Amino acid sequence: MSTWTREVRFGHAELRADAERPGGWLLTVNGIAQSYIDLDDPTYLELEYARYLGYVVDSLAPADAPLEVVHVGGGGATFPRYLAAVRPGSRHLVIEADAALAEFVDERLGLRSVPGLELRLGDGMTEIATLPTASADLVVADAFEGLRIAAGITDAAFTAEVARVLRPDGVYLVNLVGTRHHLDDIRATFPYRAMLDGDVFAGYIGNQVLAAARVPLPLDALYRHVEHAFPPVRVSSEGPDRPPARVAPGA
C-alpha cells in the first residue's frame, strides 16, 4: 500500500492508498480523516458528509447546470472533483489556509488539474471579502482545525460576507461536527435551512451538513435523494412559512 506523508501548517498529513478500491486515497491530518478522493471515479463519495453535500446539490434544478462555487477549505478537493464530474462547466474557487497541505495534495493527486478549479491560498474571511457581490451560486464552508470547525466560520461577519457573495437564490453549505454549534447568525441571515445528519444510531455523533438559503430549499427533491440512503440520513428543515419538519428515511 502506498502512503505519503508531509508536515503541514496544522499538523501531520498523510495520504494513504485504498487497498480495496483502485484510485482511492484517504487524506488525514493528525490522524483525522479530511477527505477521500477517488481519482478513477470522482462521483464516488466515501465520507458521509461529502454525500450530504452531494444530496443537497443534486436536489438543485436544473440538475446538470454548471455552478459558480466558492469552497472555503480545500482538503483533497473531493467536492470540486464531484461537481466537475456531475455538473460540467462549473467553476470553483478553492480558498485554503494551509499552503503546505494544498501543495501536498496538488503534488500527489493533481489538485490544480481539477477542471474549472482556481486555488487561492489564504484566510477564508480575508479572501471571501475580496469576491464580487452576487457572484456565486454556492458557498461551501468545509474548514477545520483538528476536530473543530475553523474559527469564525459561523459568526456574523463571515456569514454576512457569504450572503453578500451569494446570488439571491444561492445556497450556503456548512460542514459541522457534533451537535453544539452557535448558528444564530446563520439563522438570522438565511431563513430557510435544512440539516442533514446520520445521527440515527444510539451513541453516534458525526458530521452534519447545514444547507441555508434566502429562498425556499428544494425539500421534496432532497427527501427523494436521501430516501434510500444507507446508512440512513435524517433531514431537519426550518422556514418561515412552515413549522420544523423532520424526516428519517430508512430509519
mmCIF file of C-alpha atoms in Angstrom:
data_model
loop_
_atom_site.group_PDB
_atom_site.id
_atom_site.type_symbol
_atom_site.label_atom_id
_atom_site.label_comp_id
_atom_site.label_asym_id
_atom_site.label_seq_id
_atom_site.Cartn_x
_atom_site.Cartn_y
_atom_site.Cartn_z
ATOM 1 C CA MET A 1 0.000 0.000 0.000
ATOM 2 C CA SER A 2 1.315 3.439 -0.941
ATOM 3 C CA THR A 3 1.480 6.058 1.785
ATOM 4 C CA TRP A 4 2.821 9.588 1.560
ATOM 5 C CA THR A 5 3.281 11.967 4.486
ATOM 6 C CA ARG A 6 4.024 15.656 4.880
ATOM 7 C CA GLU A 7 4.288 18.139 7.731
ATOM 8 C CA VAL A 8 1.753 20.885 7.048
ATOM 9 C CA ARG A 9 0.577 24.037 8.795
ATOM 10 C CA PHE A 10 -1.974 22.302 11.009
ATOM 11 C CA GLY A 11 -0.070 19.099 11.742
ATOM 12 C CA HIS A 12 0.940 15.844 10.094
ATOM 13 C CA ALA A 13 -0.787 14.997 6.806
ATOM 14 C CA GLU A 14 -0.972 11.526 5.324
ATOM 15 C CA LEU A 15 -2.266 10.238 2.010
ATOM 16 C CA ARG A 16 -2.949 6.511 2.082
ATOM 17 C CA ALA A 17 -3.992 4.409 -0.901
ATOM 18 C CA ASP A 18 -7.160 2.339 -0.504
ATOM 19 C CA ALA A 19 -6.221 -1.304 -0.992
ATOM 20 C CA GLU A 20 -9.888 -2.156 -1.603
ATOM 21 C CA ARG A 21 -10.567 0.472 -4.281
ATOM 22 C CA PRO A 22 -8.135 1.284 -7.104
ATOM 23 C CA GLY A 23 -7.799 5.033 -7.433
ATOM 24 C CA GLY A 24 -8.980 5.654 -3.868
ATOM 25 C CA TRP A 25 -6.989 7.809 -1.439
ATOM 26 C CA LEU A 26 -7.699 8.836 2.159
ATOM 27 C CA LEU A 27 -6.308 12.162 3.351
ATOM 28 C CA THR A 28 -5.833 12.543 7.104
ATOM 29 C CA VAL A 29 -4.357 15.336 9.212
ATOM 30 C CA ASN A 30 -3.166 14.324 12.673
ATOM 31 C CA GLY A 31 -4.949 11.016 12.130
ATOM 32 C CA ILE A 32 -8.329 12.649 11.460
ATOM 33 C CA ALA A 33 -9.983 11.882 8.124
ATOM 34 C CA GLN A 34 -10.239 15.027 5.998
ATOM 35 C CA SER A 35 -11.065 13.779 2.502
ATOM 36 C CA TYR A 36 -11.477 10.629 0.472
ATOM 37 C CA ILE A 37 -10.605 11.022 -3.195
ATOM 38 C CA ASP A 38 -11.273 8.517 -5.964
ATOM 39 C CA LEU A 39 -9.172 9.545 -8.932
ATOM 40 C CA ASP A 40 -10.862 6.993 -11.195
ATOM 41 C CA ASP A 41 -14.421 7.893 -10.202
ATOM 42 C CA PRO A 42 -14.814 11.392 -8.710
ATOM 43 C CA THR A 43 -18.554 10.806 -8.286
ATOM 44 C CA TYR A 44 -17.806 8.241 -5.572
ATOM 45 C CA LEU A 45 -18.257 9.886 -2.162
ATOM 46 C CA GLU A 46 -16.916 7.698 0.627
ATOM 47 C CA LEU A 47 -17.269 10.038 3.601
ATOM 48 C CA GLU A 48 -20.799 10.685 4.851
ATOM 49 C CA TYR A 49 -20.515 14.475 4.999
ATOM 50 C CA ALA A 50 -19.471 14.563 1.324
ATOM 51 C CA ARG A 51 -22.549 12.520 0.440
ATOM 52 C CA TYR A 52 -24.705 15.003 2.383
ATOM 53 C CA LEU A 53 -23.238 17.846 0.325
ATOM 54 C CA GLY A 54 -23.976 15.852 -2.797
ATOM 55 C CA TYR A 55 -27.600 15.198 -1.829
ATOM 56 C CA VAL A 56 -28.236 18.926 -1.473
ATOM 57 C CA VAL A 57 -26.560 19.970 -4.709
ATOM 58 C CA ASP A 58 -28.152 17.117 -6.637
ATOM 59 C CA SER A 59 -31.526 18.488 -5.497
ATOM 60 C CA LEU A 60 -30.935 21.877 -7.124
ATOM 61 C CA ALA A 61 -32.600 22.343 -10.510
ATOM 62 C CA PRO A 62 -31.697 22.089 -13.280
ATOM 63 C CA ALA A 63 -29.699 19.040 -12.261
ATOM 64 C CA ASP A 64 -26.920 19.344 -14.844
ATOM 65 C CA ALA A 65 -26.476 23.133 -14.844
ATOM 66 C CA PRO A 66 -22.952 24.385 -14.131
ATOM 67 C CA LEU A 67 -22.464 26.320 -10.905
ATOM 68 C CA GLU A 68 -20.207 29.096 -9.665
ATOM 69 C CA VAL A 69 -18.868 27.726 -6.378
ATOM 70 C CA VAL A 70 -16.692 29.092 -3.581
ATOM 71 C CA HIS A 71 -15.119 26.408 -1.382
ATOM 72 C CA VAL A 72 -13.725 27.622 1.936
ATOM 73 C CA GLY A 73 -11.346 24.807 2.850
ATOM 74 C CA GLY A 74 -9.772 22.629 0.210
ATOM 75 C CA GLY A 75 -8.566 19.330 1.669
ATOM 76 C CA GLY A 76 -8.327 16.840 -1.163
ATOM 77 C CA ALA A 77 -10.888 18.780 -3.252
ATOM 78 C CA THR A 78 -13.327 15.880 -3.140
ATOM 79 C CA PHE A 79 -16.380 18.057 -3.706
ATOM 80 C CA PRO A 80 -14.953 20.192 -6.514
ATOM 81 C CA ARG A 81 -13.975 16.946 -8.243
ATOM 82 C CA TYR A 82 -17.515 15.625 -7.773
ATOM 83 C CA LEU A 83 -19.154 18.777 -9.139
ATOM 84 C CA ALA A 84 -16.757 18.915 -12.069
ATOM 85 C CA ALA A 85 -17.988 15.433 -12.998
ATOM 86 C CA VAL A 86 -21.752 15.812 -12.424
ATOM 87 C CA ARG A 87 -22.061 19.478 -13.441
ATOM 88 C CA PRO A 88 -19.518 20.016 -16.225
ATOM 89 C CA GLY A 89 -18.563 23.624 -16.794
ATOM 90 C CA SER A 90 -18.811 24.570 -13.120
ATOM 91 C CA ARG A 91 -16.163 26.947 -11.814
ATOM 92 C CA HIS A 92 -14.595 26.512 -8.399
ATOM 93 C CA LEU A 93 -12.665 28.954 -6.278
ATOM 94 C CA VAL A 94 -10.968 26.934 -3.523
ATOM 95 C CA ILE A 95 -9.715 29.004 -0.583
ATOM 96 C CA GLU A 96 -7.181 27.058 1.502
ATOM 97 C CA ALA A 97 -5.417 28.397 4.583
ATOM 98 C CA ASP A 98 -2.847 25.589 4.708
ATOM 99 C CA ALA A 99 -0.496 26.205 1.785
ATOM 100 C CA ALA A 100 1.664 23.163 2.591
ATOM 101 C CA LEU A 101 -1.381 20.883 2.563
ATOM 102 C CA ALA A 102 -2.563 22.291 -0.756
ATOM 103 C CA GLU A 103 0.860 21.743 -2.307
ATOM 104 C CA PHE A 104 0.991 18.204 -0.931
ATOM 105 C CA VAL A 105 -2.387 17.307 -2.434
ATOM 106 C CA ASP A 106 -1.542 19.024 -5.710
ATOM 107 C CA GLU A 107 1.779 17.220 -5.983
ATOM 108 C CA ARG A 108 0.324 13.792 -5.322
ATOM 109 C CA LEU A 109 -3.287 13.970 -6.544
ATOM 110 C CA GLY A 110 -3.376 16.850 -9.005
ATOM 111 C CA LEU A 111 -5.392 19.449 -7.123
ATOM 112 C CA ARG A 112 -4.867 22.135 -9.749
ATOM 113 C CA SER A 113 -5.797 19.725 -12.545
ATOM 114 C CA VAL A 114 -9.459 19.623 -11.476
ATOM 115 C CA PRO A 115 -11.489 21.174 -14.326
ATOM 116 C CA GLY A 116 -12.568 24.732 -13.579
ATOM 117 C CA LEU A 117 -10.658 24.948 -10.291
ATOM 118 C CA GLU A 118 -8.775 28.032 -9.127
ATOM 119 C CA LEU A 119 -6.748 27.680 -5.921
ATOM 120 C CA ARG A 120 -6.310 30.699 -3.675
ATOM 121 C CA LEU A 121 -4.099 30.393 -0.593
ATOM 122 C CA GLY A 122 -5.172 32.458 2.390
ATOM 123 C CA ASP A 123 -7.576 33.004 5.258
ATOM 124 C CA GLY A 124 -11.208 32.322 4.435
ATOM 125 C CA MET A 125 -12.585 35.574 5.861
ATOM 126 C CA THR A 126 -9.913 37.692 4.210
ATOM 127 C CA GLU A 127 -10.316 36.099 0.802
ATOM 128 C CA ILE A 128 -14.109 35.916 0.677
ATOM 129 C CA ALA A 129 -14.251 39.626 1.425
ATOM 130 C CA THR A 130 -12.454 40.277 -1.877
ATOM 131 C CA LEU A 131 -15.036 38.468 -4.027
ATOM 132 C CA PRO A 132 -17.677 40.261 -6.120
ATOM 133 C CA THR A 133 -21.204 40.676 -4.771
ATOM 134 C CA ALA A 134 -23.804 38.177 -6.037
ATOM 135 C CA SER A 135 -21.183 36.153 -7.906
ATOM 136 C CA ALA A 136 -21.707 32.604 -6.554
ATOM 137 C CA ASP A 137 -24.451 30.018 -6.729
ATOM 138 C CA LEU A 138 -22.975 28.010 -3.883
ATOM 139 C CA VAL A 139 -20.617 28.631 -0.973
ATOM 140 C CA VAL A 140 -19.271 25.534 0.778
ATOM 141 C CA ALA A 141 -17.585 26.004 4.166
ATOM 142 C CA ASP A 142 -15.551 22.886 4.950
ATOM 143 C CA ALA A 143 -12.709 24.286 7.017
ATOM 144 C CA PHE A 144 -11.439 22.572 10.160
ATOM 145 C CA GLU A 145 -8.643 22.820 12.660
ATOM 146 C CA GLY A 146 -8.443 19.284 14.003
ATOM 147 C CA LEU A 147 -11.951 18.224 15.026
ATOM 148 C CA ARG A 148 -13.178 21.797 15.386
ATOM 149 C CA ILE A 149 -14.648 23.967 12.689
ATOM 150 C CA ALA A 150 -12.295 26.808 11.809
ATOM 151 C CA ALA A 151 -12.709 29.921 13.947
ATOM 152 C CA GLY A 152 -15.196 32.472 12.655
ATOM 153 C CA ILE A 153 -16.980 30.288 10.104
ATOM 154 C CA THR A 154 -20.366 30.583 11.845
ATOM 155 C CA ASP A 155 -20.071 34.156 13.171
ATOM 156 C CA ALA A 156 -21.855 37.298 11.988
ATOM 157 C CA ALA A 157 -19.027 38.819 9.940
ATOM 158 C CA PHE A 158 -18.286 35.702 7.902
ATOM 159 C CA THR A 159 -21.989 34.925 7.433
ATOM 160 C CA ALA A 160 -22.584 38.458 6.133
ATOM 161 C CA GLU A 161 -19.794 38.035 3.578
ATOM 162 C CA VAL A 162 -21.232 34.711 2.437
ATOM 163 C CA ALA A 163 -24.664 36.322 1.998
ATOM 164 C CA ARG A 164 -23.113 39.164 0.007
ATOM 165 C CA VAL A 165 -21.203 36.836 -2.322
ATOM 166 C CA LEU A 166 -24.157 34.519 -2.931
ATOM 167 C CA ARG A 167 -26.748 35.283 -5.559
ATOM 168 C CA PRO A 168 -30.272 35.826 -4.153
ATOM 169 C CA ASP A 169 -31.200 32.182 -4.751
ATOM 170 C CA GLY A 170 -27.776 30.827 -3.769
ATOM 171 C CA VAL A 171 -27.186 28.142 -1.151
ATOM 172 C CA TYR A 172 -24.730 28.111 1.742
ATOM 173 C CA LEU A 173 -23.458 24.680 2.830
ATOM 174 C CA VAL A 174 -21.580 24.247 6.106
ATOM 175 C CA ASN A 175 -19.864 21.056 7.254
ATOM 176 C CA LEU A 176 -20.251 20.719 11.028
ATOM 177 C CA VAL A 177 -19.135 18.168 13.612
ATOM 178 C CA GLY A 178 -21.114 17.215 16.702
ATOM 179 C CA THR A 179 -24.354 18.771 17.876
ATOM 180 C CA ARG A 180 -23.427 22.040 19.618
ATOM 181 C CA HIS A 181 -22.904 24.999 17.337
ATOM 182 C CA HIS A 182 -23.662 28.705 17.575
ATOM 183 C CA LEU A 183 -25.752 29.137 14.451
ATOM 184 C CA ASP A 184 -27.799 32.193 15.435
ATOM 185 C CA ASP A 185 -26.091 34.432 12.893
ATOM 186 C CA ILE A 186 -26.722 31.966 10.086
ATOM 187 C CA ARG A 187 -30.360 31.584 11.156
ATOM 188 C CA ALA A 188 -30.806 35.367 11.207
ATOM 189 C CA THR A 189 -29.358 35.746 7.712
ATOM 190 C CA PHE A 190 -30.754 32.673 5.955
ATOM 191 C CA PRO A 191 -34.401 31.984 6.910
ATOM 192 C CA TYR A 192 -34.631 28.656 5.070
ATOM 193 C CA ARG A 193 -32.485 25.852 6.441
ATOM 194 C CA ALA A 194 -32.094 22.089 6.336
ATOM 195 C CA MET A 195 -29.758 19.989 8.496
ATOM 196 C CA LEU A 196 -28.576 16.604 7.281
ATOM 197 C CA ASP A 197 -27.035 14.109 9.672
ATOM 198 C CA GLY A 198 -26.626 10.416 10.299
ATOM 199 C CA ASP A 199 -27.457 10.530 13.995
ATOM 200 C CA VAL A 200 -29.875 7.638 13.759
ATOM 201 C CA PHE A 201 -27.909 5.069 15.729
ATOM 202 C CA ALA A 202 -27.628 5.272 19.517
ATOM 203 C CA GLY A 203 -24.464 6.991 20.642
ATOM 204 C CA TYR A 204 -23.359 8.105 17.187
ATOM 205 C CA ILE A 205 -22.272 11.716 16.730
ATOM 206 C CA GLY A 206 -20.724 12.531 13.391
ATOM 207 C CA ASN A 207 -20.647 15.222 10.780
ATOM 208 C CA GLN A 208 -23.685 17.285 9.953
ATOM 209 C CA VAL A 209 -24.250 19.461 6.915
ATOM 210 C CA LEU A 210 -26.325 22.635 7.156
ATOM 211 C CA ALA A 211 -27.908 23.974 3.980
ATOM 212 C CA ALA A 212 -29.109 27.574 4.249
ATOM 213 C CA ALA A 213 -30.726 29.969 1.782
ATOM 214 C CA ARG A 214 -32.800 33.128 1.486
ATOM 215 C CA VAL A 215 -35.369 31.350 -0.675
ATOM 216 C CA PRO A 216 -37.136 28.015 -0.035
ATOM 217 C CA LEU A 217 -34.893 24.982 -0.418
ATOM 218 C CA PRO A 218 -35.998 22.148 -2.753
ATOM 219 C CA LEU A 219 -37.001 19.907 0.147
ATOM 220 C CA ASP A 220 -39.161 17.484 -1.849
ATOM 221 C CA ALA A 221 -36.251 16.765 -4.182
ATOM 222 C CA LEU A 222 -33.870 16.497 -1.226
ATOM 223 C CA TYR A 223 -36.129 13.978 0.514
ATOM 224 C CA ARG A 224 -36.206 11.884 -2.661
ATOM 225 C CA HIS A 225 -32.405 11.866 -2.848
ATOM 226 C CA VAL A 226 -31.973 10.676 0.737
ATOM 227 C CA GLU A 227 -34.911 8.270 0.761
ATOM 228 C CA HIS A 228 -32.860 5.146 0.056
ATOM 229 C CA ALA A 229 -29.561 6.263 1.549
ATOM 230 C CA PHE A 230 -27.615 3.840 3.715
ATOM 231 C CA PRO A 231 -26.662 4.496 6.393
ATOM 232 C CA PRO A 232 -29.963 6.370 6.768
ATOM 233 C CA VAL A 233 -29.917 10.155 6.642
ATOM 234 C CA ARG A 234 -32.050 12.409 8.795
ATOM 235 C CA VAL A 235 -33.198 15.763 7.436
ATOM 236 C CA SER A 236 -34.467 18.549 9.709
ATOM 237 C CA SER A 237 -35.893 21.626 7.986
ATOM 238 C CA GLU A 238 -36.976 25.079 9.093
ATOM 239 C CA GLY A 239 -38.525 28.010 7.289
ATOM 240 C CA PRO A 240 -40.750 30.998 7.982
ATOM 241 C CA ASP A 241 -43.682 29.509 6.094
ATOM 242 C CA ARG A 242 -43.644 26.095 7.733
ATOM 243 C CA PRO A 243 -43.113 24.545 11.167
ATOM 244 C CA PRO A 244 -39.958 22.488 11.749
ATOM 245 C CA ALA A 245 -40.209 19.252 9.749
ATOM 246 C CA ARG A 246 -38.277 16.092 10.409
ATOM 247 C CA VAL A 247 -37.877 13.011 8.277
ATOM 248 C CA ALA A 248 -35.674 9.986 8.759
ATOM 249 C CA PRO A 249 -35.777 7.932 5.539
ATOM 250 C CA GLY A 250 -34.912 4.305 6.104
ATOM 251 C CA ALA A 251 -34.797 4.624 9.887
#
